Amino acid sequence: MKISNAKVNHVTNPIGYKMDNFVFSWVLEEAGSLDPFSADYRIIISNGDSVVDTGYKKLNPLACKIDVDLNPRTRYTWKLCVKDSDGLEQCFDAGFFETGKMNEAWQGKWITCNMSIDRHPVFERDFLSDKKVTKARLYVAGLRPIEDEPGFKRVTISPKLNYKLGKVDASYPSSAGTYTIHWDIPDLNTVNTKIAIPAGCSAKVTLPKISEKDLLEEYGDNALVKAMQNGFVTAGEYEITYKTKEPLARIFTIEDTLNDIWCDPFASKVLQRVYPKIYEYILWFRRMQLKVVLDNHGEGNDEIYKKLNDAFYEDAIRR
């Protein structure tokens, strides 16, 4: 015997879905004379310790609802056991699922801009963790449905590159079909991208770190670039390798000065966290440089010095 198509709420290994009820389904294969719909099944749900054990009973393999209280933002594995026609037990690792926030309250503030201005705003934030990260989930595929057209028939695809991450392979089995997105960064100025859009669907595609003008001029013959000019890319598989004008990351070496690190906002944050004394020294030294420059312009610069010095410290605080 074996099982296939093991799903939770009709999705294979779902992550972060809003699940008010938990419904399990599977297909029992190579069962011989055993009727899959009259067999005795047992489902065990665990996140390290046994959480739920249904015991052997008649369970519907098409849709087996289990009432269970689970924790939010937690990964669970589930195992399916079945007794064969001779009463012997066989167990299978069916897969996993991760709960979403469930009934947890959302904490945060909306990020917005002046919508009266004709522009496409981009919001981003750098952050550092004061504690060691034990586990995290990063959503970098860049796939989302268009809000006023639910059902994943029309989506936007806008990958979020991260040089340290290196590459991403993602797939999403939507109700309209499976979308796949791949990107990798072989060097500081090269991006390889592959996307697949299911039949009957389309996507608004944005390629990161390159302008539309450069795409047309340098890669106008590429099938994806051609399709992008129509607004929405239709179903199919697409692939492109392109060069960026600016490096995708700033790599610091022993040849760089402390001033180079200071002038890079993210690097200066790392310096402040890892070597706070060096950070304070640079802060003091740059303040003295400012004072020397103003002193060389003669007297009467007290007000100018105060304003510039205050601005300099505000910049340091923002870092």
mmCIF file of N, CA and C in Angstrom, residues 8 47 57 69-71 80 102 112 140 157 211 222 259 285 307-308 314:
data_model
loop_
_atom_site.group_PDB
_atom_site.id
_atom_site.type_symbol
_atom_site.label_atom_id
_atom_site.label_comp_id
_atom_site.label_asym_id
_atom_site.label_seq_id
_atom_site.Cartn_x
_atom_site.Cartn_y
_atom_site.Cartn_z
ATOM 1 N N VAL A 8 -3.949 19.119 3.116
ATOM 2 C CA VAL A 8 -4.675 19.739 4.226
ATOM 3 C C VAL A 8 -5.471 20.897 3.647
ATOM 4 N N ASN A 47 3.815 18.381 16.553
ATOM 5 C CA ASN A 47 4.848 19.403 16.357
ATOM 6 C C ASN A 47 6.042 19.086 17.259
ATOM 7 N N LYS A 57 -10.370 4.531 13.117
ATOM 8 C CA LYS A 57 -11.802 4.668 12.897
ATOM 9 C C LYS A 57 -12.061 4.832 11.399
ATOM 10 N N ASP A 69 -7.599 22.144 18.478
ATOM 11 C CA ASP A 69 -7.078 23.477 18.800
ATOM 12 C C ASP A 69 -5.564 23.473 18.596
ATOM 13 N N LEU A 70 -5.106 24.267 17.636
ATOM 14 C CA LEU A 70 -3.676 24.345 17.337
ATOM 15 C C LEU A 70 -3.159 25.760 17.580
ATOM 16 N N ASN A 71 -1.864 25.872 17.724
ATOM 17 C CA ASN A 71 -1.241 27.165 17.982
ATOM 18 C C ASN A 71 -1.042 27.941 16.684
ATOM 19 N N LEU A 80 -0.369 9.417 8.511
ATOM 20 C CA LEU A 80 -1.575 8.648 8.237
ATOM 21 C C LEU A 80 -1.272 7.157 8.378
ATOM 22 N N MET A 102 -4.159 33.007 12.775
ATOM 23 C CA MET A 102 -5.403 32.528 13.394
ATOM 24 C C MET A 102 -6.111 33.669 14.124
ATOM 25 N N THR A 112 1.797 54.317 4.091
ATOM 26 C CA THR A 112 1.096 54.927 2.966
ATOM 27 C C THR A 112 1.879 56.132 2.462
ATOM 28 N N VAL A 140 9.862 36.003 -0.610
ATOM 29 C CA VAL A 140 10.658 36.742 -1.582
ATOM 30 C C VAL A 140 10.339 36.357 -3.022
ATOM 31 N N ILE A 157 3.779 39.561 -10.497
ATOM 32 C CA ILE A 157 5.018 38.863 -10.145
ATOM 33 C C ILE A 157 6.134 39.893 -10.119
ATOM 34 N N SER A 211 15.693 48.920 -15.587
ATOM 35 C CA SER A 211 14.609 49.774 -16.057
ATOM 36 C C SER A 211 13.948 49.179 -17.285
ATOM 37 N N ASN A 222 13.855 39.003 -26.255
ATOM 38 C CA ASN A 222 13.484 37.950 -25.310
ATOM 39 C C ASN A 222 11.962 37.800 -25.247
ATOM 40 N N ASN A 259 35.361 55.373 6.689
ATOM 41 C CA ASN A 259 34.442 56.366 6.140
ATOM 42 C C ASN A 259 33.538 55.737 5.088
ATOM 43 N N PHE A 285 34.989 61.915 15.328
ATOM 44 C CA PHE A 285 35.980 62.413 14.370
ATOM 45 C C PHE A 285 35.317 63.268 13.284
ATOM 46 N N LYS A 307 23.534 74.327 13.424
ATOM 47 C CA LYS A 307 22.554 73.703 12.538
ATOM 48 C C LYS A 307 23.136 72.462 11.857
ATOM 49 N N LEU A 308 24.372 72.580 11.359
ATOM 50 C CA LEU A 308 24.995 71.444 10.685
ATOM 51 C C LEU A 308 25.272 70.310 11.655
ATOM 52 N N GLU A 314 21.270 64.070 13.837
ATOM 53 C CA GLU A 314 19.984 63.488 13.440
ATOM 54 C C GLU A 314 20.203 62.370 12.425
#
